[in-house]
Structures are given as structure tokens and as C-alpha cells.
Short mmCIF file of C-alpha atoms in Angstrom, two decimals:
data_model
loop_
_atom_site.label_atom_id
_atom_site.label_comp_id
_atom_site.label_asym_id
_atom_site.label_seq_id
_atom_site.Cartn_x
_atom_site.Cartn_y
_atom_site.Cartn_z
CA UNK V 107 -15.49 -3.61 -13.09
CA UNK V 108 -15.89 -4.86 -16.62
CA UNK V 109 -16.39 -8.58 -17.13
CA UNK V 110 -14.55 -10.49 -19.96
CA UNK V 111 -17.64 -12.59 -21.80
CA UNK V 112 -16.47 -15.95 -22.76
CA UNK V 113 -13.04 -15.68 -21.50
CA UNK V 114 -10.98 -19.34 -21.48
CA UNK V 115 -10.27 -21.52 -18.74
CA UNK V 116 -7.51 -23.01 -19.95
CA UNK V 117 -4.04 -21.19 -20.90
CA UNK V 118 -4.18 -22.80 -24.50
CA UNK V 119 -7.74 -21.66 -24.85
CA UNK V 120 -6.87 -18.28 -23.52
CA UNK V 121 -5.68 -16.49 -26.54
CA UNK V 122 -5.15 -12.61 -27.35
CA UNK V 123 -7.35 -10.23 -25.14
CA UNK V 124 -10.39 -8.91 -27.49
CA UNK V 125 -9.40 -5.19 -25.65
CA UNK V 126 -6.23 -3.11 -25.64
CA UNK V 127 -3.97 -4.82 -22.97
CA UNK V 128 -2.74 -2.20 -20.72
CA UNK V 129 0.21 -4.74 -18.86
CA UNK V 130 1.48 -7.45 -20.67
CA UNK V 131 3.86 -9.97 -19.62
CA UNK V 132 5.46 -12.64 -22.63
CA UNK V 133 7.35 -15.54 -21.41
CA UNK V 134 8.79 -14.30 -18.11
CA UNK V 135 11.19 -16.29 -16.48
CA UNK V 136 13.05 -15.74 -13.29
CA UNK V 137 16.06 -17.80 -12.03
CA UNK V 138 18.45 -17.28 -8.70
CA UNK V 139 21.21 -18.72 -8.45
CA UNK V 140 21.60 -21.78 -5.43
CA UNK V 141 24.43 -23.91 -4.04
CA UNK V 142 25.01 -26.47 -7.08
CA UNK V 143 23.05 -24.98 -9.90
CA UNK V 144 19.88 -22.53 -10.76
CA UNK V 145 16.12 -22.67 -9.10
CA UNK V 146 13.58 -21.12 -11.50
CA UNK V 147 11.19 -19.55 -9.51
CA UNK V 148 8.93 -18.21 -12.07
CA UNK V 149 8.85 -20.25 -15.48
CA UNK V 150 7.38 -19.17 -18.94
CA UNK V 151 4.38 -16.93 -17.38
CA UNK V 152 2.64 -15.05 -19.93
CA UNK V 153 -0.91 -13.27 -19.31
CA UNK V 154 -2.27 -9.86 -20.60
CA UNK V 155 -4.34 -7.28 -18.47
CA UNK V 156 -7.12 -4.76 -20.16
CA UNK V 157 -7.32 -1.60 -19.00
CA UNK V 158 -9.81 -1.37 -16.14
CA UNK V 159 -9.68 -4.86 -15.07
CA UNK V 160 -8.58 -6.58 -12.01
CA UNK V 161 -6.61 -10.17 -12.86
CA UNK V 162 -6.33 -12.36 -9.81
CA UNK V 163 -2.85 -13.71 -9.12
CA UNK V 164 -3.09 -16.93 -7.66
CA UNK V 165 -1.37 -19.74 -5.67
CA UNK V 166 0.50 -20.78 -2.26
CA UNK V 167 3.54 -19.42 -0.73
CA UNK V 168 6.47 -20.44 -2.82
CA UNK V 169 4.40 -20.80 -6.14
CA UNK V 170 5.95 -17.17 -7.73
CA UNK V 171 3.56 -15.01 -7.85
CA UNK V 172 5.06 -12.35 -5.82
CA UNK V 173 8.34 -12.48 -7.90
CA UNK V 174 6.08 -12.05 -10.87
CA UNK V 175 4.42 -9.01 -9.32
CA UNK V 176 7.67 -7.08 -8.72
CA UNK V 177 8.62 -8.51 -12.39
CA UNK V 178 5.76 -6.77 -13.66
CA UNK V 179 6.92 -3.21 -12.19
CA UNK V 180 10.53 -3.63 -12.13
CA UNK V 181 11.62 -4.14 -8.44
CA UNK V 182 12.92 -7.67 -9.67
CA UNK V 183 14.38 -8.13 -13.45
CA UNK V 184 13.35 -10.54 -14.91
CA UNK V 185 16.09 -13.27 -16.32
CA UNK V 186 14.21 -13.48 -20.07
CA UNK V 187 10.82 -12.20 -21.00
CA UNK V 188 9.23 -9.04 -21.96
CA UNK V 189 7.12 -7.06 -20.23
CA UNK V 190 4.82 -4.36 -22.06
CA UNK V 191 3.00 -1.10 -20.66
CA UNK V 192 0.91 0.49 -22.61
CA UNK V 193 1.65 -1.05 -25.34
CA UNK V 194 5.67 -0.71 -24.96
CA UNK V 195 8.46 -2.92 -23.82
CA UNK V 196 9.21 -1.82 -19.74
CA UNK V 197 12.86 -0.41 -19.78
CA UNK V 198 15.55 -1.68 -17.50
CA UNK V 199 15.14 -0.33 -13.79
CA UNK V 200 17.80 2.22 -13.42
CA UNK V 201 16.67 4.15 -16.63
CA UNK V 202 15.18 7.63 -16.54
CA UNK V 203 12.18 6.53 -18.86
CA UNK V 204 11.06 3.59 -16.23
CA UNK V 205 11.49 6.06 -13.57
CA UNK V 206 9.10 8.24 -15.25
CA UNK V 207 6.93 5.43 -15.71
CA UNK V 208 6.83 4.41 -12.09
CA UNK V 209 4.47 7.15 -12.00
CA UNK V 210 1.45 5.33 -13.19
CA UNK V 211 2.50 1.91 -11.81
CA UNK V 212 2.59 1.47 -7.92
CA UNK V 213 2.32 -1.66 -5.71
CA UNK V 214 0.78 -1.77 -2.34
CA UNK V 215 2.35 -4.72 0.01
CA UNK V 216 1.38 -7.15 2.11
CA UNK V 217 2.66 -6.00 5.39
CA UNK V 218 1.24 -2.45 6.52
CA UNK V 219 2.82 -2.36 9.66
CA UNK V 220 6.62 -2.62 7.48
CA UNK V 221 5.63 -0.54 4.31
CA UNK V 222 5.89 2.48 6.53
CA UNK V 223 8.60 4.57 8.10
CA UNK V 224 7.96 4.94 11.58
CA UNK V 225 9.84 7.95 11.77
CA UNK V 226 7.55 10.00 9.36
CA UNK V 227 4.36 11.47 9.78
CA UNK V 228 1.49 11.07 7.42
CA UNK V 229 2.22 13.70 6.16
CA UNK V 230 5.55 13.34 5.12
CA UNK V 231 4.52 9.86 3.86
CA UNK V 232 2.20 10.95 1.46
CA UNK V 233 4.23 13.91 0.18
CA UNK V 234 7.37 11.24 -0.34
CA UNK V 235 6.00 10.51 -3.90
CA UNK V 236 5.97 13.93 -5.39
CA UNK V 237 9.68 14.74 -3.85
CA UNK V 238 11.06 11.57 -5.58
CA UNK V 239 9.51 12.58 -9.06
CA UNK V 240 9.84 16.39 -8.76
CA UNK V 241 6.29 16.93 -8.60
CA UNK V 242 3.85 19.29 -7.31
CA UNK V 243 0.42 18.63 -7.36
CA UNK V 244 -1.71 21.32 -9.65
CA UNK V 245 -4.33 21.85 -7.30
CA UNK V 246 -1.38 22.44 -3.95
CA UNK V 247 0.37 19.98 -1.57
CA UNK V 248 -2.19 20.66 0.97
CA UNK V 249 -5.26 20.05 -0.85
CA UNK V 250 -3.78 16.72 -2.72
CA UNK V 251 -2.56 15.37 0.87
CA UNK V 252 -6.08 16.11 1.92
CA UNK V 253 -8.03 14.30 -0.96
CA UNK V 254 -6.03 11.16 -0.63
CA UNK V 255 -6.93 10.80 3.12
CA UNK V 256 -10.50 11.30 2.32
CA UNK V 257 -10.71 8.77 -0.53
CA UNK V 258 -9.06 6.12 1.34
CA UNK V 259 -11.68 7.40 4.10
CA UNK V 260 -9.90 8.98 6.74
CA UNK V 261 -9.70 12.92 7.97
CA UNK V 262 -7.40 15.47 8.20
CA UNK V 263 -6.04 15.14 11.67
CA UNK V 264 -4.30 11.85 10.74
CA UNK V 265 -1.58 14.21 8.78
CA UNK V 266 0.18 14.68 12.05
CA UNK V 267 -0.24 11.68 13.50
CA UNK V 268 2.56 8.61 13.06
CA UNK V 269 1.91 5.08 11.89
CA UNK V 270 1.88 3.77 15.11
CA UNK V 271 -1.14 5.13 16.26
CA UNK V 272 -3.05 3.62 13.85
CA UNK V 273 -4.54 0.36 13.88
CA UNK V 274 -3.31 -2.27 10.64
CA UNK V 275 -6.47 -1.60 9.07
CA UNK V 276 -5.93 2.38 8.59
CA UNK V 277 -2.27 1.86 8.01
CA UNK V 278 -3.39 -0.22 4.74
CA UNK V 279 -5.66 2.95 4.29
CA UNK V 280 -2.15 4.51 4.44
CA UNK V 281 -0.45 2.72 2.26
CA UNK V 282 -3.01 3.39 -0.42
CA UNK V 283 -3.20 7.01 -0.44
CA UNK V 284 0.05 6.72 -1.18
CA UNK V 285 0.21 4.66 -3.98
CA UNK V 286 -2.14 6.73 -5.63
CA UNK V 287 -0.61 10.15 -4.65
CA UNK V 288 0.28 10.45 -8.42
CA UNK V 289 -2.32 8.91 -10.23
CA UNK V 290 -1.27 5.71 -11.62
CA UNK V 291 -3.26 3.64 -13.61
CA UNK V 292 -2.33 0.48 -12.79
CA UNK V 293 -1.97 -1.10 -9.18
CA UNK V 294 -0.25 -4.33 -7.64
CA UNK V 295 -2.06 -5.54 -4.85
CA UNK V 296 0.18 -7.68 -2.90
CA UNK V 297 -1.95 -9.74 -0.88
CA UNK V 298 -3.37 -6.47 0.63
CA UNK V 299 -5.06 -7.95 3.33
CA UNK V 300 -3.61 -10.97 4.26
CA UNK V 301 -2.11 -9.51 7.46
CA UNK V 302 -5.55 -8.17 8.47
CA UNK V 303 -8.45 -9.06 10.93
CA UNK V 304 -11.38 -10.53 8.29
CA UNK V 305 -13.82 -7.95 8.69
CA UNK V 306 -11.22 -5.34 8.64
CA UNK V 307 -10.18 -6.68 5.31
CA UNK V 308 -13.19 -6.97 4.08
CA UNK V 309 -13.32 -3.08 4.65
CA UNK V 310 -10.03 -3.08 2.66
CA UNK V 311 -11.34 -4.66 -0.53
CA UNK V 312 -14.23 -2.52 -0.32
CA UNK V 313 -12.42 0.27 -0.51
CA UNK V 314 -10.51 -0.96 -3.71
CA UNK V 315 -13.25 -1.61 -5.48
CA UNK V 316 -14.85 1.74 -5.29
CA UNK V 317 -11.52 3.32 -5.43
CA UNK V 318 -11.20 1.08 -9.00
CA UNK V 319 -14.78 2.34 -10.10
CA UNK V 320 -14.07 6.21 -9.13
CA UNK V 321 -10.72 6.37 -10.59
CA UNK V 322 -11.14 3.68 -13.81
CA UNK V 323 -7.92 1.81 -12.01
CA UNK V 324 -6.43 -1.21 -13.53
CA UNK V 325 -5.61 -3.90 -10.60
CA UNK V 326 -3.14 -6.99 -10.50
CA UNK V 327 -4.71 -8.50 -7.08
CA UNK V 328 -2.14 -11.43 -5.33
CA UNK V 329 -3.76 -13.57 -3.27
CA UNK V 330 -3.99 -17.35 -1.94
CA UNK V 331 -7.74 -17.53 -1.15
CA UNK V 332 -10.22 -18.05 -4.08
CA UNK V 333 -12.86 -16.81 -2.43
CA UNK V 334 -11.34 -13.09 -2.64
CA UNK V 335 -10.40 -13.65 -5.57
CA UNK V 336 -13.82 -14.34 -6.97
CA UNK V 337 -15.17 -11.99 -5.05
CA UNK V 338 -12.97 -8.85 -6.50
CA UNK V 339 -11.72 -10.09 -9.50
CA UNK V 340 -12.67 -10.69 -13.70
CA UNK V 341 -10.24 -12.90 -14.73
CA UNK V 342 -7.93 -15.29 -12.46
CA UNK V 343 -4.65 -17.12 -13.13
CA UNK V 344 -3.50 -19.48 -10.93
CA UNK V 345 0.44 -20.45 -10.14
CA UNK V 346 1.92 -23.50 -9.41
CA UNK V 347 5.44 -23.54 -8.79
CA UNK V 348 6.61 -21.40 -10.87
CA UNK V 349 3.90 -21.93 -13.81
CA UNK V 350 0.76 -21.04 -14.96
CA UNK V 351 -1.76 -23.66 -14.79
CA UNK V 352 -5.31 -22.47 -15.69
CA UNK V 353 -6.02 -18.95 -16.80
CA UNK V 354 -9.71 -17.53 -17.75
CA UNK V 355 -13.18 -15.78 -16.31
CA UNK V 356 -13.10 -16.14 -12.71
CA UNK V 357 -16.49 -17.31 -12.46
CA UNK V 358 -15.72 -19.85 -15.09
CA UNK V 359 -12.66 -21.23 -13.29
CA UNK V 360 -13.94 -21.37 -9.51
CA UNK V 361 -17.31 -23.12 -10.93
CA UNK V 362 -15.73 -25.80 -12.94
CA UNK V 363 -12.07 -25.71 -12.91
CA UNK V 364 -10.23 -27.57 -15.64
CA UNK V 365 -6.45 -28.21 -13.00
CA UNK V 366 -6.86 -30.38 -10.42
CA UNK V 367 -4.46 -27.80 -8.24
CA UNK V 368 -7.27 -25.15 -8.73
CA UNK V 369 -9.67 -27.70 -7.67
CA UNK V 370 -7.60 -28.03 -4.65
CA UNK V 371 -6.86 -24.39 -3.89
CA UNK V 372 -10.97 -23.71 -3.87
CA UNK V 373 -11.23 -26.89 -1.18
CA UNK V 374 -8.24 -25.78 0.90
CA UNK V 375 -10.08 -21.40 2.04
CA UNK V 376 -13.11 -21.36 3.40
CA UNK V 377 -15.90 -19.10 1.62
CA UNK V 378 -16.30 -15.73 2.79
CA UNK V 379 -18.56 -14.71 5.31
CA UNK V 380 -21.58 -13.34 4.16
#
């Protein structure tokens, strides 16, 4: 994963990206209506992502970065703000063009156990993608189904099985494959192992780090811990209710942090076990 040299700590440091951003988001905002006026969940967020990076996604439950997430691909509108693929404003949802362009944006979600349907087999989970977009892989069904079990690292046999004989661990395996059953380029990792045992989520992130290197994947990685964070990520921007508060190298930021709620999100998770 490339590093950004010199990137900025702080959000008025941060400035343009020095590559092509391949995501952009300007000024979102997001706003739900409540019993005697508006909460703003998410509040003037802007960040860029270059192609082949991973940006952390920081903060605690409540601070927005989830809504952001499904901001960034669509599965929430946004209430003002831009977002930019590519290089080009996002459509609305229900076009044709952004269904199109759900093709090379996909989002893998915290829960493995509820991103499934139970009443499908493997099989029928992985093929789901190409019946939505009217798609048929070049090289056959079979083979594609076959090569997305084996680069998330499971076999064949799985195909007929159903998600609940698998353990949470291989249905996050699961969940992968199919996110990248039509080559996107860029992923949302929604706190992707959050509902895991630690060393089985340590396989997890292991797995999307090679998958990034093999496939030149650009990642959006959600998270509360800082520790994963600096241990996957380039660049981190961290949340707090609603706002960004410190953006910049992640090295940079979990070394000397410039926000005292950074400071206190690196105090509050434990390192990772070595």
C-alpha cells in the first residue's frame, strides 16, 4: 500500500491530494429529522482518497462515520454535499448511471452473520451480483464462483454449503468474495471485524491487505480502534460527532496527534497483540 510522504495532521494543513483522487467527498452534510427540529449527524466532512490507498475512518459509535460510508456509495443521500468518483459528481441513487457504477463500488458490513441470506447457498450468494447487473463473467459462472472462494481462501465444496455452517470468520470470507464478484475498485470496509474473535480478525485484515496488493484495490476502512487503523491504513481521519477533527499520515497522527479526542481515542484500545 502506497504511503502519502508528508501528508498533514491537521484538516487545515491537509490540502489537495498530490495524486488523482479516486473518491472524493466536498462538504457532506447529513440531517434527519427529530421530534422538535433537525439532528445533523454528519456535518461539513470533506476528505479525498487516491487510488490504491486505504483512508481510515475513525471515531465512536454515534460520531457518523457509518452514515458517511453509505454517503459515499449512495445507500444514504446525502442532505448537501458532493460526492465525486473518478473524477465525476455520484448521481442520485435510483439512476441507471449510479447503478452502473455500483459495479466498481461495494461495501462489506459489519455484521457477517446478517449480511447473508440464510436461505441461499454460496453459491447463489456469489452469483447474486452478476444477476442484478446482467452480467456474465468472461471466463464462465463456474470458474468466477470458483476464483472468488479461493482468493478469499476457501475451496470449492463451500458452494453448496449454507451460511450457517460456517463459522463468523469464513462468513466475512463470504461476504468478501462477494463484494468483489465484479471487480470494483473501491471498497467500504465497515468495521469488518468488529464482530469477530481477535485472532480471527486478525486473519480478516490479512486477507484485505493482500487482497488490496493483488488486485490494486482502493479501501475506505471504518473502525473505532487506532491500533487497526495504524496497522492497515495510510492516511486516517478521525470523527467526532458529526465532524472531522484531525486528518493526515497515520503514522503522523497516532505518534503525535494534534486533537485532544484523537489523543483520547489512542488511550481508550489497547495495542494489538503482537
Amino acid at each position: 500500500m502506497p504511503a502519502l510522504d508528508g501528508a498533514a495532521t491537521t484538516l487545515e494543513e491537509a490540502g489537495p491530494c498530490h495524486a488523482p483522487a479516486l473518491v472524493e467527498a466536498r462538504g457532506l452534510v447529513k440531517e434527519y429529522a427529530r421530534e422538535g427540529g433537525v439532528s445533523r449527524v454528519v456535518d461539513d466532512v470533506s476528505f479525498a482518497i487516491v487510488e490504491g490507498e486505504t483512508l481510515g475512518l475513525v471515531g465512536e459509535s454515534g460520531s457518523g462515520k457509518s452514515t458517511v460510508a453509505r454517503m459515499l456509495l449512495r445507500l444514504v443521500e446525502p442532505t448537501a454535499g458532493e460526492i465525486l468518483f473518478e473524477g465525476a459528481a455520484l448521481p442520485t441513487a435510483g439512476s441507471e448511471r449510479m447503478r452502473g457504477l455500483r459495479r466498481r463500488m461495494q461495501i462489506v458490513f459489519q455484521d457477517p452473520y446478517a449480511a447473508l441470506n440464510p436461505r441461499m447457498t454460496v453459491r447463489q450468494i456469489l452469483a447474486e451480483p452478476f444477476a442484478i447487473h446482467r452480467e456474465r463473467p468472461a471466463e464462465g459462472m463456474e470458474a468466477r464462483l470458483r476464483e472468488l472462494l479461493r482468493s478469499v481462501g476457501m475451496e470449492e465444496p463451500a458452494l453448496e454449503r449454507y451460511p450457517h455452517e460456517f463459522s463468523g470468520g469464513q462468513r466475512q470470507r463470504i461476504n468478501i468474495a462477494r463484494a468483489l464478484a465484479l471487480r470494483p475498485r473501491f471498497l467500504v470496509l465497515d468495521e469488518p471485524v468488529s464482530a469477530l474473535d481477535v485472532s480471527v480478525g486478525a486473519q480478516v485484515i490479512n486477507l484485505l491487505r493482500d487482497l488490496q496488493r493483488e488486485l490494486g484495490l482502493t479501501y475506505l476502512f471504518i473502525s473505532h480502534s487506532m491500533p487497526l487503523v495504524r496497522y492497515l491504513c495510510d492516511r486516517v481521519a478521525v470523527m467526532q460527532r458529526g465532524r472531522l477533527v484531525e486528518i493526515g499520515d497515520v503514522l503522523q497522527v497516532c505518534e503525535a496527534p494534534r486533537a485532544e479526542y484523537t489523543r483520547q481515542l489512542i488511550a481508550a484500545t489497547p495495542e494489538m497483540p503482537s
